[in-house]
Amino acid sequence: MGNRIILLDNAGGETGRYISSSCRLDLTITQERDIPEEARCVLVSEDFAGSDVSELVTELRCGGVPVCIVSFNTSFKAQEQFALSGADDVLILPMYGALIEKRINRLCGDTEAADFSFIDDVSENVGQGSFRVDEADFRKLYEFVRRLLERLEKDAHLVKFSFSSRFGSRIEPEMVNDFTSVVQRCLRKGDISCKSGHSLYVILLGADRDGAEVVAKRLIETFWSVCDDDAYDIDYVIKPINS
């Protein structure tokens, strides 16, 4: 796609030279403020904008594309001005080329360059068991589920499983990992699980309190049926999500 990323910079400007030599981007350097429709984002060199940074950013954002200020100015005062300009992002150079590409591609909403590895993690579980996600994604999913349940007036419960040692010894990570694998396999496709340290969090969708109790006990019993290590206890607490 032509003119995907527009850089407003002075002819022969240092900003244009630096980005062009550091990154592999579909970059068009221009002094024309009339941004083409196919542009995905606009970079604005501080040298080009001069003292009218905020005014220029406001003008460009009316075109409906993300705007990013690019500068070699590392002073706190300048960065404060950039932050208050209304720009969608600010790049302070010099910066490693791969990081520049990542920031600009994210600004463009480039799904090809964006990191969707967490979707791959979830996809591994399609076909059996619960969705297994990382802690950061679990927090987001929890909030999404909570809001969704408020609208649908449906039940769901959060179960936290915790390991403790009967002899005061350290919790072996392998035990938690093994328990996590058993839980993930035994839960339904619509449930969500997440390991965090020595604990495992599970969202049981459509389950009332009694149902959550039954599931929690069944998961623990299933685990002990395949693990004979009596040095640990597994406890759980249940919290309603939509209360």
CSV table of C-alpha atoms in Angstrom, one decimal:
chain,number,residue,atom,x,y,z
A,1,MET,CA,0.0,0.0,0.0
A,2,GLY,CA,1.5,3.3,-1.0
A,3,ASN,CA,1.9,6.2,1.3
A,4,ARG,CA,1.1,4.0,4.2
A,5,ILE,CA,3.2,6.0,6.7
A,6,ILE,CA,3.7,9.8,6.1
A,7,LEU,CA,6.6,11.7,7.7
A,8,LEU,CA,6.3,15.4,7.7
A,9,ASP,CA,9.9,16.6,7.7
A,10,ASN,CA,12.1,19.3,6.2
A,11,ALA,CA,13.8,18.5,3.0
A,12,GLY,CA,17.0,16.5,3.8
A,13,GLY,CA,16.0,16.6,7.5
A,14,GLU,CA,17.8,14.5,10.1
A,15,THR,CA,14.6,12.8,11.3
A,16,GLY,CA,13.8,11.4,7.8
A,17,ARG,CA,17.4,10.2,7.3
A,18,TYR,CA,17.5,8.5,10.7
A,19,ILE,CA,14.1,6.6,10.4
A,20,SER,CA,14.8,5.7,6.7
A,21,SER,CA,18.2,4.2,7.6
A,22,SER,CA,17.0,2.4,10.8
A,23,CYS,CA,13.6,0.9,9.7
A,24,ARG,CA,12.0,-1.1,7.0
A,25,LEU,CA,8.8,0.9,6.7
A,26,ASP,CA,6.6,2.0,3.8
A,27,LEU,CA,7.6,5.6,4.5
A,28,THR,CA,6.9,8.7,2.5
A,29,ILE,CA,8.7,11.9,3.5
A,30,THR,CA,7.0,15.1,2.5
A,31,GLN,CA,6.4,18.7,3.4
A,32,GLU,CA,2.7,18.6,2.2
A,33,ARG,CA,0.2,18.8,5.0
A,34,ASP,CA,-2.5,17.4,2.7
A,35,ILE,CA,-2.4,13.8,3.9
A,36,PRO,CA,-3.5,11.1,1.4
A,37,GLU,CA,-6.5,8.9,2.2
A,38,GLU,CA,-4.5,5.7,2.2
A,39,ALA,CA,-2.2,6.9,4.9
A,40,ARG,CA,-2.2,4.8,8.1
A,41,CYS,CA,-0.5,7.2,10.3
A,42,VAL,CA,1.4,10.5,10.2
A,43,LEU,CA,4.8,11.2,11.8
A,44,VAL,CA,5.7,14.8,12.6
A,45,SER,CA,9.3,15.9,12.9
A,46,GLU,CA,9.7,18.5,15.6
A,47,ASP,CA,12.0,20.4,13.3
A,48,PHE,CA,9.2,20.6,10.7
A,49,ALA,CA,6.5,21.6,13.2
A,50,GLY,CA,8.6,24.2,14.9
A,51,SER,CA,6.7,26.1,17.7
A,52,ASP,CA,3.3,25.1,16.2
A,53,VAL,CA,3.4,21.4,17.4
A,54,SER,CA,0.0,21.4,19.1
A,55,GLU,CA,-1.7,23.3,16.3
A,56,LEU,CA,-0.3,21.0,13.7
A,57,VAL,CA,-1.2,17.9,15.6
A,58,THR,CA,-4.8,19.2,16.0
A,59,GLU,CA,-5.0,19.9,12.3
A,60,LEU,CA,-3.7,16.5,11.3
A,61,ARG,CA,-5.9,14.5,13.7
A,62,CYS,CA,-8.9,16.0,12.0
A,63,GLY,CA,-8.0,13.7,9.2
A,64,GLY,CA,-8.8,10.6,11.3
A,65,VAL,CA,-5.3,9.0,11.3
A,66,PRO,CA,-3.0,8.6,14.3
A,67,VAL,CA,-0.4,11.3,14.7
A,68,CYS,CA,3.1,10.7,16.3
A,69,ILE,CA,5.7,13.4,17.1
A,70,VAL,CA,9.3,12.4,16.4
A,71,SER,CA,12.1,14.4,18.0
A,72,PHE,CA,15.8,14.2,19.1
A,73,ASN,CA,14.9,16.6,22.0
A,74,THR,CA,15.4,14.7,25.2
A,75,SER,CA,14.6,17.6,27.6
A,76,PHE,CA,11.8,17.2,30.1
A,77,LYS,CA,10.2,20.5,29.1
A,78,ALA,CA,10.0,19.4,25.4
A,79,GLN,CA,8.6,16.0,26.2
A,80,GLU,CA,6.0,17.6,28.5
A,81,GLN,CA,5.0,19.8,25.5
A,82,PHE,CA,4.7,16.8,23.3
A,83,ALA,CA,2.6,14.9,25.8
A,84,LEU,CA,0.2,17.8,26.0
A,85,SER,CA,0.0,18.3,22.2
A,86,GLY,CA,-2.8,15.7,21.7
A,87,ALA,CA,-0.5,13.4,19.7
A,88,ASP,CA,-1.2,9.6,19.8
A,89,ASP,CA,2.4,8.8,20.5
A,90,VAL,CA,5.9,10.4,20.8
A,91,LEU,CA,9.2,8.9,19.6
A,92,ILE,CA,12.4,10.3,21.1
A,93,LEU,CA,15.4,9.5,19.0
A,94,PRO,CA,17.9,7.9,18.9
A,95,MET,CA,15.9,4.6,19.3
A,96,TYR,CA,16.6,1.1,18.2
A,97,GLY,CA,15.1,0.5,14.7
A,98,ALA,CA,13.1,-2.6,15.7
A,99,LEU,CA,11.4,-0.7,18.5
A,100,ILE,CA,10.6,2.2,16.1
A,101,GLU,CA,9.0,-0.3,13.7
A,102,LYS,CA,7.0,-1.9,16.5
A,103,ARG,CA,5.7,1.4,17.9
A,104,ILE,CA,4.8,2.7,14.5
A,105,ASN,CA,3.1,-0.5,13.3
A,106,ARG,CA,1.1,-0.6,16.5
A,107,LEU,CA,0.1,3.0,15.9
A,108,CYS,CA,-1.1,2.0,12.4
A,109,GLY,CA,-3.1,-0.9,13.9
A,110,ASP,CA,-0.9,-3.3,11.8
A,111,THR,CA,-2.3,-6.7,12.6
A,112,GLU,CA,0.5,-8.4,10.7
A,113,ALA,CA,3.2,-6.8,12.9
A,114,ALA,CA,1.3,-6.8,16.1
A,115,ASP,CA,2.0,-9.4,18.8
A,116,PHE,CA,-0.9,-11.9,19.0
A,117,SER,CA,1.0,-14.6,20.7
A,118,PHE,CA,-1.6,-14.8,23.4
A,119,ILE,CA,-4.2,-15.9,20.8
A,120,ASP,CA,-1.9,-18.8,19.9
A,121,ASP,CA,-1.8,-19.8,23.6
A,122,VAL,CA,-5.5,-19.8,23.7
A,123,SER,CA,-5.8,-21.7,20.4
A,124,GLU,CA,-3.8,-24.5,21.8
A,125,ASN,CA,-6.7,-25.4,24.0
A,126,VAL,CA,-9.4,-25.3,21.4
A,127,GLY,CA,-11.0,-28.7,21.1
A,128,GLN,CA,-10.6,-29.8,24.8
A,129,GLY,CA,-10.5,-28.2,28.2
A,130,SER,CA,-10.5,-24.6,29.3
A,131,PHE,CA,-8.9,-21.6,27.7
A,132,ARG,CA,-5.5,-21.3,29.4
A,133,VAL,CA,-4.2,-17.7,29.4
A,134,ASP,CA,-1.4,-15.6,30.9
A,135,GLU,CA,-1.9,-13.5,34.0
A,136,ALA,CA,-2.2,-10.2,32.2
A,137,ASP,CA,-4.7,-11.5,29.7
A,138,PHE,CA,-6.7,-13.2,32.5
A,139,ARG,CA,-7.2,-9.9,34.3
A,140,LYS,CA,-8.7,-8.4,31.1
A,141,LEU,CA,-10.9,-11.5,30.5
A,142,TYR,CA,-12.1,-11.4,34.1
A,143,GLU,CA,-13.2,-7.8,33.7
A,144,PHE,CA,-14.8,-8.6,30.3
A,145,VAL,CA,-16.7,-11.5,31.8
A,146,ARG,CA,-17.8,-9.5,34.8
A,147,ARG,CA,-19.3,-6.8,32.6
A,148,LEU,CA,-20.9,-9.3,30.2
A,149,LEU,CA,-22.6,-11.1,33.1
A,150,GLU,CA,-24.0,-7.9,34.4
A,151,ARG,CA,-25.8,-7.4,31.1
A,152,LEU,CA,-26.9,-11.0,30.7
A,153,GLU,CA,-27.8,-11.6,34.4
A,154,LYS,CA,-25.9,-14.9,34.3
A,155,ASP,CA,-23.9,-16.7,37.0
A,156,ALA,CA,-20.2,-17.3,37.0
A,157,HIS,CA,-17.7,-18.0,39.8
A,158,LEU,CA,-14.0,-17.4,40.3
A,159,VAL,CA,-12.1,-20.3,42.0
A,160,LYS,CA,-8.6,-19.8,43.4
A,161,PHE,CA,-6.7,-23.0,44.1
A,162,SER,CA,-3.6,-22.7,46.3
A,163,PHE,CA,-0.9,-25.2,47.2
A,164,SER,CA,0.6,-25.4,50.8
A,165,SER,CA,3.3,-27.7,52.2
A,166,ARG,CA,2.5,-29.8,55.2
A,167,PHE,CA,6.2,-29.8,56.2
A,168,GLY,CA,7.0,-26.1,55.5
A,169,SER,CA,9.1,-27.0,52.4
A,170,ARG,CA,9.1,-25.0,49.2
A,171,ILE,CA,6.3,-25.6,46.7
A,172,GLU,CA,7.7,-27.4,43.7
A,173,PRO,CA,6.8,-25.7,40.4
A,174,GLU,CA,6.2,-29.1,38.8
A,175,MET,CA,3.4,-29.9,41.2
A,176,VAL,CA,1.6,-26.6,40.3
A,177,ASN,CA,2.2,-27.2,36.6
A,178,ASP,CA,0.9,-30.8,36.8
A,179,PHE,CA,-2.2,-29.6,38.7
A,180,THR,CA,-2.7,-26.9,36.1
A,181,SER,CA,-2.6,-29.4,33.3
A,182,VAL,CA,-5.2,-31.7,35.0
A,183,VAL,CA,-7.5,-28.7,35.6
A,184,GLN,CA,-7.2,-27.4,32.0
A,185,ARG,CA,-8.1,-30.8,30.6
A,186,CYS,CA,-11.0,-31.5,32.9
A,187,LEU,CA,-12.8,-28.2,32.5
A,188,ARG,CA,-15.2,-27.3,29.8
A,189,LYS,CA,-14.2,-25.4,26.7
A,190,GLY,CA,-15.9,-22.2,27.8
A,191,ASP,CA,-14.1,-22.0,31.2
A,192,ILE,CA,-10.9,-20.0,31.6
A,193,SER,CA,-7.8,-20.9,33.7
A,194,CYS,CA,-4.6,-19.1,34.6
A,195,LYS,CA,-1.6,-20.1,36.7
A,196,SER,CA,0.0,-17.4,38.8
A,197,GLY,CA,2.9,-18.4,41.1
A,198,HIS,CA,1.7,-21.2,43.4
A,199,SER,CA,-2.0,-20.5,42.6
A,200,LEU,CA,-4.4,-21.3,39.9
A,201,TYR,CA,-7.4,-19.2,39.0
A,202,VAL,CA,-10.4,-20.6,37.2
A,203,ILE,CA,-13.5,-18.8,35.8
A,204,LEU,CA,-16.4,-21.2,35.7
A,205,LEU,CA,-19.0,-19.7,33.4
A,206,GLY,CA,-22.7,-20.5,34.0
A,207,ALA,CA,-21.9,-22.1,37.4
A,208,ASP,CA,-23.7,-21.3,40.6
A,209,ARG,CA,-22.1,-21.6,44.0
A,210,ASP,CA,-23.0,-25.2,44.6
A,211,GLY,CA,-21.9,-26.1,41.1
A,212,ALA,CA,-18.6,-24.3,41.6
A,213,GLU,CA,-18.1,-26.3,44.9
A,214,VAL,CA,-18.7,-29.6,43.0
A,215,VAL,CA,-16.3,-28.7,40.3
A,216,ALA,CA,-13.5,-27.5,42.7
A,217,LYS,CA,-13.7,-30.7,44.7
A,218,ARG,CA,-13.8,-32.9,41.6
A,219,LEU,CA,-10.7,-31.3,40.2
A,220,ILE,CA,-8.7,-31.8,43.4
A,221,GLU,CA,-9.9,-35.4,43.7
A,222,THR,CA,-8.9,-36.0,40.0
A,223,PHE,CA,-5.5,-34.6,40.6
A,224,TRP,CA,-4.8,-36.7,43.7
A,225,SER,CA,-6.0,-39.8,41.8
A,226,VAL,CA,-3.0,-39.4,39.5
A,227,CYS,CA,-0.5,-37.9,42.0
A,228,ASP,CA,0.5,-39.7,45.2
A,229,ASP,CA,2.6,-36.9,46.8
A,230,ASP,CA,1.2,-36.4,50.3
A,231,ALA,CA,3.6,-33.5,51.1
A,232,TYR,CA,1.1,-30.9,49.9
A,233,ASP,CA,-2.5,-29.7,50.4
A,234,ILE,CA,-4.6,-28.0,47.9
A,235,ASP,CA,-7.1,-25.4,49.2
A,236,TYR,CA,-9.6,-23.3,47.3
A,237,VAL,CA,-11.8,-20.3,47.7
A,238,ILE,CA,-14.8,-19.4,45.6
A,239,LYS,CA,-15.9,-15.9,44.7
A,240,PRO,CA,-19.0,-14.9,42.7
A,241,ILE,CA,-18.1,-12.8,39.7
A,242,ASN,CA,-21.5,-11.2,39.1
A,243,SER,CA,-22.8,-10.2,42.6
